[in-house]
Short mmCIF file of C-alpha atoms in Angstrom, two decimals:
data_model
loop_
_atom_site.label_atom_id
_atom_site.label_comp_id
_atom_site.label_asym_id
_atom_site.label_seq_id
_atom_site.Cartn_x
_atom_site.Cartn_y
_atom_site.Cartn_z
CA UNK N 1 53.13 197.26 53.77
CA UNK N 2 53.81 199.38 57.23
CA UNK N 3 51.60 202.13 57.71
CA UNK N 4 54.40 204.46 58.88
CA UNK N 5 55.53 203.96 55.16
CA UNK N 6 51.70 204.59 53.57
CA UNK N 7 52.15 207.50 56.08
CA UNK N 8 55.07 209.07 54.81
CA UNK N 9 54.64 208.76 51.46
CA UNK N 10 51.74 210.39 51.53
CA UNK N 11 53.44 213.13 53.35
CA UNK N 12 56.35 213.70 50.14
CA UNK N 13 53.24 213.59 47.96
CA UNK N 14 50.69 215.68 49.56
CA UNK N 15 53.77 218.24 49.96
CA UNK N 16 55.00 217.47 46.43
CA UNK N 17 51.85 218.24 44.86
CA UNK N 18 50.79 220.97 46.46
CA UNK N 19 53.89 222.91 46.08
CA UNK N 20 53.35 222.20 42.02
CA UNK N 21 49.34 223.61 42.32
CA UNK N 22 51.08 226.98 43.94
CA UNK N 23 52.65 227.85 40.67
CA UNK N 24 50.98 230.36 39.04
CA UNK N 25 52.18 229.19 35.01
CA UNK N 26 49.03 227.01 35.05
CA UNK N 27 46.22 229.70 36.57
CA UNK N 28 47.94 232.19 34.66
CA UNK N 29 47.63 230.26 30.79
CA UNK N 30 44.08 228.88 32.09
CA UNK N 31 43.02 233.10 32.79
CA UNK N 32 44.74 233.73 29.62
CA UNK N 33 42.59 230.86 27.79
CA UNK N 34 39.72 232.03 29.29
CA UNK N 35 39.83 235.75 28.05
CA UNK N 36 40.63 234.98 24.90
CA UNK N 37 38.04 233.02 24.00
CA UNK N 38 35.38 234.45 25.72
CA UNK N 39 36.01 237.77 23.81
CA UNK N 40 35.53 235.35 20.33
CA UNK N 41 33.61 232.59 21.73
CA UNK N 42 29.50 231.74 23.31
CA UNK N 43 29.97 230.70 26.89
CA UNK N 44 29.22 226.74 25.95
CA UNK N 45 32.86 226.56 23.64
CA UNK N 46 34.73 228.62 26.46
CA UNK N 47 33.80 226.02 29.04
CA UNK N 48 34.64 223.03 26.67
CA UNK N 49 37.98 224.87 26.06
CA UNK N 50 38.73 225.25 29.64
CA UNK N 51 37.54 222.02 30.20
CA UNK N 52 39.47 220.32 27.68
CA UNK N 53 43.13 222.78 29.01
CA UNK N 54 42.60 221.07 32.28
CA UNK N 55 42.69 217.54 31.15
CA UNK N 56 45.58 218.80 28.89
CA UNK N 57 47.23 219.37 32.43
CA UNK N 58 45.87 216.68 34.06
CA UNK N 59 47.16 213.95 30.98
CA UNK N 60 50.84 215.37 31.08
CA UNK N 61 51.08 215.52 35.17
CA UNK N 62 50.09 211.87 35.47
CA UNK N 63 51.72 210.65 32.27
CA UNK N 64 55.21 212.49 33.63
CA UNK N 65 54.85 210.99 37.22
CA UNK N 66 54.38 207.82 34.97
CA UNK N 67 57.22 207.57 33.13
CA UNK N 68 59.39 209.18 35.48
CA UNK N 69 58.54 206.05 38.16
CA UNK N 70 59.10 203.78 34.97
CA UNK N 71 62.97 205.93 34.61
CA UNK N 72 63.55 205.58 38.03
CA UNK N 73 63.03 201.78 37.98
CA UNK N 74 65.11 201.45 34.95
CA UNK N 75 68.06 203.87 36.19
CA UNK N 76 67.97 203.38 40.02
CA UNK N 77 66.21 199.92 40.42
CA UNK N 78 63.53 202.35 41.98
CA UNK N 79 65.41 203.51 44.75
CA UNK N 80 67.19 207.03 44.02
CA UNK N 81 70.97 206.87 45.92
CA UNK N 82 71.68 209.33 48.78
CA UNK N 83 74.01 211.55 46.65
CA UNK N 84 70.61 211.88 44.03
CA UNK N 85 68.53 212.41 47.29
CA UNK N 86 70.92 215.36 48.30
CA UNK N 87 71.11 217.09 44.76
CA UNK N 88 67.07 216.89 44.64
CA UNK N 89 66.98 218.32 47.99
CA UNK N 90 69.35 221.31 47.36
CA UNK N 91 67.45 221.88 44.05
CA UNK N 92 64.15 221.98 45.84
CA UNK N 93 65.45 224.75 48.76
CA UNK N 94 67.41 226.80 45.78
CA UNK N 95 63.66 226.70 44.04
CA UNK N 96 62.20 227.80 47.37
CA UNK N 97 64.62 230.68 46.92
CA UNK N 98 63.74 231.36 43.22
CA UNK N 99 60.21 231.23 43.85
CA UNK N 100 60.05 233.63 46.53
CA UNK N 101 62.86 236.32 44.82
CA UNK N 102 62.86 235.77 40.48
CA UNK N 103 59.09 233.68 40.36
CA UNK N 104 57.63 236.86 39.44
CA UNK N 105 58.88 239.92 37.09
CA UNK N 106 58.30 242.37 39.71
CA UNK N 107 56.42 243.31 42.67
CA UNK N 108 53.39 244.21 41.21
CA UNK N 109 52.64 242.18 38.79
CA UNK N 110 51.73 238.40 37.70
CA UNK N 111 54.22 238.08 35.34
CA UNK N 112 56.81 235.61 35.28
CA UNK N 113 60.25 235.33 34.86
CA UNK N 114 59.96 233.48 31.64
CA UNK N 115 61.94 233.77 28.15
CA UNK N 116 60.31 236.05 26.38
CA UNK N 117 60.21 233.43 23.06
CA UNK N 118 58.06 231.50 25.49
CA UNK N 119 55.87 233.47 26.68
CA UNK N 120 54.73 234.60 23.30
CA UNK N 121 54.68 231.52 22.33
CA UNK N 122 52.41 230.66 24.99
CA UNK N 123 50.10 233.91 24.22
CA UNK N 124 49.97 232.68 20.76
CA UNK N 125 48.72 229.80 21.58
CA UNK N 126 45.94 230.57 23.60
CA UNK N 127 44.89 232.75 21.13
CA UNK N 128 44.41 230.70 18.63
CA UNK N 129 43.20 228.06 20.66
CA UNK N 130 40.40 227.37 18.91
CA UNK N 131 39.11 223.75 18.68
CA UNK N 132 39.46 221.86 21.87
CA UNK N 133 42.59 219.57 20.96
CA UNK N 134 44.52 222.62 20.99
CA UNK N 135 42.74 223.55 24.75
CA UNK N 136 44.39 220.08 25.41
CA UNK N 137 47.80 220.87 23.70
CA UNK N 138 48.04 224.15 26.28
CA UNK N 139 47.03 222.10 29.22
CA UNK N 140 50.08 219.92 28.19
CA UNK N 141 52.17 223.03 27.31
CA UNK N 142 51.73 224.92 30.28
CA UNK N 143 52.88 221.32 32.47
CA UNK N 144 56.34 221.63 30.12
CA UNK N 145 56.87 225.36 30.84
CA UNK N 146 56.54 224.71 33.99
CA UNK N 147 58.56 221.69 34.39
CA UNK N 148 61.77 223.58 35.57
CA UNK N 149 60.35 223.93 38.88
CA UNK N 150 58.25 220.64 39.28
CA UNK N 151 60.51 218.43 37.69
CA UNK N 152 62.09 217.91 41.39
CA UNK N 153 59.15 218.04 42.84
CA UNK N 154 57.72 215.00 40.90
CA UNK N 155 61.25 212.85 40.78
CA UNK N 156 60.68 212.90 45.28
CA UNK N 157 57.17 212.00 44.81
CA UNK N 158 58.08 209.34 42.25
CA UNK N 159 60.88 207.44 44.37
CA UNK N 160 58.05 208.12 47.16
CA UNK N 161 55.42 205.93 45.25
CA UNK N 162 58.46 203.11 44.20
CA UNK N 163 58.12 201.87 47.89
CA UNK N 164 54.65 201.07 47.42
CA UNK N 165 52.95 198.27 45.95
CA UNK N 166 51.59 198.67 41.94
CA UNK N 167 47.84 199.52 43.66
CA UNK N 168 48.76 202.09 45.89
CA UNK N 169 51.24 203.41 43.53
CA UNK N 170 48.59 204.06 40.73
CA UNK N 171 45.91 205.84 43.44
CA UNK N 172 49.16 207.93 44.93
CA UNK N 173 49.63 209.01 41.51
CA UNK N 174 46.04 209.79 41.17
CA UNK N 175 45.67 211.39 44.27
CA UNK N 176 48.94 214.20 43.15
CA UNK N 177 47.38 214.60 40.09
CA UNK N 178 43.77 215.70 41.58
CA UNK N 179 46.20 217.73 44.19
CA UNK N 180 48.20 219.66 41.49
CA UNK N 181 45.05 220.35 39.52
CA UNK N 182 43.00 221.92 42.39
CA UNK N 183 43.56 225.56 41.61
CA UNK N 184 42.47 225.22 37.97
CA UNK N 185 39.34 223.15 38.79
CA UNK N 186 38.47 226.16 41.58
CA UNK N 187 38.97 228.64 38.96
CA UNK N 188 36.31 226.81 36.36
CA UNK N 189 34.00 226.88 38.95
CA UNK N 190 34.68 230.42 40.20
CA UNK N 191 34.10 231.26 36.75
CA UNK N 192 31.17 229.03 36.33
CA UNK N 193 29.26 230.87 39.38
CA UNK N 194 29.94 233.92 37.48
CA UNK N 195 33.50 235.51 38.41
CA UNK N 196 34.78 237.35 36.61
CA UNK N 197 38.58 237.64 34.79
CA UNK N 198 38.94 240.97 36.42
CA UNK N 199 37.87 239.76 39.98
CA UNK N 200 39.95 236.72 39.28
CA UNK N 201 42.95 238.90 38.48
CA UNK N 202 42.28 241.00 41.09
CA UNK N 203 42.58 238.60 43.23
CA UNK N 204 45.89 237.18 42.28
CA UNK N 205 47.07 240.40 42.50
CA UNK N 206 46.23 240.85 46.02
CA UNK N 207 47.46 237.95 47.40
CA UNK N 208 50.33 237.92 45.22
CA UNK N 209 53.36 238.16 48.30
CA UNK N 210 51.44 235.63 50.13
CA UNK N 211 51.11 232.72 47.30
CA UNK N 212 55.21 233.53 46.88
CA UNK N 213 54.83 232.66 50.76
CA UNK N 214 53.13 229.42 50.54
CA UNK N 215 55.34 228.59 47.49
CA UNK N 216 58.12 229.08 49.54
CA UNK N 217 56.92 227.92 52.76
CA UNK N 218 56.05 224.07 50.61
CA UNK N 219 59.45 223.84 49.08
CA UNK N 220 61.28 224.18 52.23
CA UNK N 221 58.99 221.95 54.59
CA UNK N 222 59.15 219.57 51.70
CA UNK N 223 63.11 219.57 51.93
CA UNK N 224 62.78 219.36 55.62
CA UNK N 225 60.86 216.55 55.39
CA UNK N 226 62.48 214.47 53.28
CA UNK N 227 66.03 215.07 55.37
CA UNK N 228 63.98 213.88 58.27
CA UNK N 229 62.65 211.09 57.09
CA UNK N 230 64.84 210.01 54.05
CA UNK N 231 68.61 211.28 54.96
CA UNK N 232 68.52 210.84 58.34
CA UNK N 233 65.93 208.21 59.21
CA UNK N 234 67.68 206.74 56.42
CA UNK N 235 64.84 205.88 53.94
CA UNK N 236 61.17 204.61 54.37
CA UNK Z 1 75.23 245.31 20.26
CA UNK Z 2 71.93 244.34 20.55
CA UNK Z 3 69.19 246.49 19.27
CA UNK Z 4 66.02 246.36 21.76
CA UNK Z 5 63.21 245.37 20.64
CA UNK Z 6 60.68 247.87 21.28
CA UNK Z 7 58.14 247.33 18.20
CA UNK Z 8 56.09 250.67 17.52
CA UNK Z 9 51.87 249.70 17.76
CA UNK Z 10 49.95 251.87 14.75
CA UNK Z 11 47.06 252.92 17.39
CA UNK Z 12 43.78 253.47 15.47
CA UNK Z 13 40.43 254.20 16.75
CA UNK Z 14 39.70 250.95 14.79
CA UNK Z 15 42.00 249.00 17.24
CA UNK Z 16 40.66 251.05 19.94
CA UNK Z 17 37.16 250.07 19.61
CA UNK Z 18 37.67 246.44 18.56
CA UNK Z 19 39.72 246.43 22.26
CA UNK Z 20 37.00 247.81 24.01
CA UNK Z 21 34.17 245.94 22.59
CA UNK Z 22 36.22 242.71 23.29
CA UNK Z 23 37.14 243.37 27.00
CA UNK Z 24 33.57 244.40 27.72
CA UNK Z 25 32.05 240.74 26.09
CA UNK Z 26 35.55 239.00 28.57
CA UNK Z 27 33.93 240.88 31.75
CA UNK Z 28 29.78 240.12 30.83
CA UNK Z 29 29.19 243.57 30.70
CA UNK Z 30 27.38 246.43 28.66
CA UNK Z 31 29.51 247.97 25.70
CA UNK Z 32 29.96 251.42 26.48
CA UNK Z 33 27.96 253.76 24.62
CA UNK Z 34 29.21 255.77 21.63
CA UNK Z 35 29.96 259.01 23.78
CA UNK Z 36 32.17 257.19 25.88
CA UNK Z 37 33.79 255.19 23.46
CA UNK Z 38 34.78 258.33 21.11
CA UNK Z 39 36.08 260.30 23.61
CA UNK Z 40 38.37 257.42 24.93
CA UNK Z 41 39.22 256.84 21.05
CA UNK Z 42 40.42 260.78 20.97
CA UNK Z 43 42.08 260.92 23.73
CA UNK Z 44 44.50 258.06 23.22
CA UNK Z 45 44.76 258.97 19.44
CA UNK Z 46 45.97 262.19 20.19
CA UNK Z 47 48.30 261.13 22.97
CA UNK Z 48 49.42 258.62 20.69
CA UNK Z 49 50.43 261.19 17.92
CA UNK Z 50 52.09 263.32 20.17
CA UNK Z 51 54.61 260.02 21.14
CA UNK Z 52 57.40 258.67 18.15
CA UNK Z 53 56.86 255.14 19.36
CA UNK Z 54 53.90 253.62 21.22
CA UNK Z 55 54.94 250.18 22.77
CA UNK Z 56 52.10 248.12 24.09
CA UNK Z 57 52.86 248.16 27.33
CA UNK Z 58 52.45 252.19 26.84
CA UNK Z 59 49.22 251.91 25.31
CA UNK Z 60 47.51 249.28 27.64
CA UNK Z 61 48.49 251.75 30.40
CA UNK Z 62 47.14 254.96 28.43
CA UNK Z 63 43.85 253.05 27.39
CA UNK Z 64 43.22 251.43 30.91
CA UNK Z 65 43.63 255.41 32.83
CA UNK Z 66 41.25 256.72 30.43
CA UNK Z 67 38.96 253.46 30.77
CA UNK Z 68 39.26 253.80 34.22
CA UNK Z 69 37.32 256.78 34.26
CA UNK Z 70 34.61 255.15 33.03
CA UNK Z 71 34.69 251.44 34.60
CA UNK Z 72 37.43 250.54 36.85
CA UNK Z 73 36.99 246.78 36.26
CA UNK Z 74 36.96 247.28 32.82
CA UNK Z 75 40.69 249.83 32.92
CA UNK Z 76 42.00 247.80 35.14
CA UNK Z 77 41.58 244.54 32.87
CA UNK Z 78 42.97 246.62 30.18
CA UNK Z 79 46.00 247.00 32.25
CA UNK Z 80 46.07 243.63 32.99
CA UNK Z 81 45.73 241.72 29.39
CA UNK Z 82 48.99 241.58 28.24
CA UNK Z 83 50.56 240.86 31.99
CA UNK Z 84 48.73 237.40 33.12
CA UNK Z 85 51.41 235.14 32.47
#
């Protein structure tokens, strides 16, 4: 295996993941999570719960990078086609668009432009989140709500581990997993040295225009990237 | 065409308090003593008798202003429960 391929794979997937840990779906269910059962719950069960949401996420990240590799080998003989290449790219710089103008309600706050049906749906759920199975089940909701925007965003990074062999593949898909999860394991321990929701919240608040940014600012150097080194260079 | 839904919230000061004992336990701090607590409980009762309909969005905002007073971590969480996600 070339280096300069080791090299730019783990360019797509470094860029790839961290463009999925700048949604907000996840921190947003995970805060959600968190205030409902600490208003019901001691401490010890709210940190299982929280514990048990993030391997929820963690589970349905690696098993969909999985399986779409495994889809991709089936359907492509693991090498997407140029024309696929060029719809995924368009799709990620029309997300960079979406993130940056109809990612959140409005201007002010961290809502998101979800169905409504869903986001009750999600509410109810971490409400009644209860035993940690259904922590897990949110963890592996919140992936699937969000899986409009990452879908993309993992099918790159998949055709990006295909060119690697079966050992690098499984610690590339590792590594975007422990990538994408990063926000969510900073906000356990945020909360673990004794932040609060409101501070948290706060927070998310401030810097609202300038995760939209970074959002943004992924997508596109993502899409520029792969044109560089896919379209034009013509593959790894 | 189709009817929006704007569901009307029965505010009691039964609702009120359970809110405000809850938010206080989220953010690790002191419940706020009785004084405090009633007149938050009459003020938004009697705002919210004045109004038809009380949507929730309404009453988070009416609860947090007059929390605010108070503890602006606390209001502004208020404001903020139903608008993480």
């Amino acid at each position: 295996m070339e280096v300069q391929t080791l090299l730019l794979t783990f360019g797509v997937i470094i860029l790839s993941a961290l463009a999925q840990s700048s949604m907000q779906l996840s921190t947003g269910v995970f805060l959600l999570l968190y205030r409902e059962s600490a208003g019901r719950y001691l401490k010890k069960k709210t940190k299982n719960l929280l514990s048990n949401y993030i391997v929820g996420y963690i589970f349905l990240t690696s098993l969909l990078l999985t399986s779409i590799c495994y889809a991709l080998m089936m359907l492509f003989g693991g090498n997407l086609t140029i024309l696929c290449l060029t719809i995924l790219i368009c799709l990620i710089f029309s997300l960079a668009i979406c993130v940056w103008f109809f990612y959140y309600k409005t201007n002010r706050s961290t809502e998101l432009w979800l169905p409504k049906s869903i986001i009750r749906y999600i509410r109810k759920r971490a409400a009644n989140s209860s035993s940690n199975i259904e922590a897990f089940s949110l963890g592996v909701l919140s992936v699937v709500a969000e899986l409009p925007f990452i879908l993309a965003l993992m099918l790159v990074s998949a055709d990006s581990f295909l060119k690697l062999p079966a050992l690098w593949q499984i610690v590339m898909i590792l590594t975007y997993t422990a990538i994408s999860v990063m926000p969510l394991v900073v906000l356990k321990l945020s909360i673990r040295h004794g932040k609060t929701a409101a501070e948290i919240q706060k927070w998310r608040l401030d810097n609202l225009d300038f995760t939209k940014l970074i959002s943004s600012i992924l997508f596109i150097t993502l899409g520029l990237f792969l044109i560089a080194f896919k379209l034009v260079a013509g593959g790894f | 065409m189709r009817k929006k839904n704007s569901e009307n919230l029965p505010v009691t000061d039964k609702l009120i308090k359970k809110i405000l004992k809850t938010e206080c336990k989220i953010e690790n701090i002191p419940e706020l003593d009785t004084q405090t607590v009633e007149f938050i409980v009459k003020k938004v009762v009697s705002w919210a008798e004045k109004k038809t309909i009380v949507t929730q969005s309404e009453f988070d905002k009416k609860l947090a202003n007059e929390v605010k007073k108070f503890n602006t971590d606390l209001g502004f969480m208020i404001e903020q429960r139903n608008k993480l996600v």
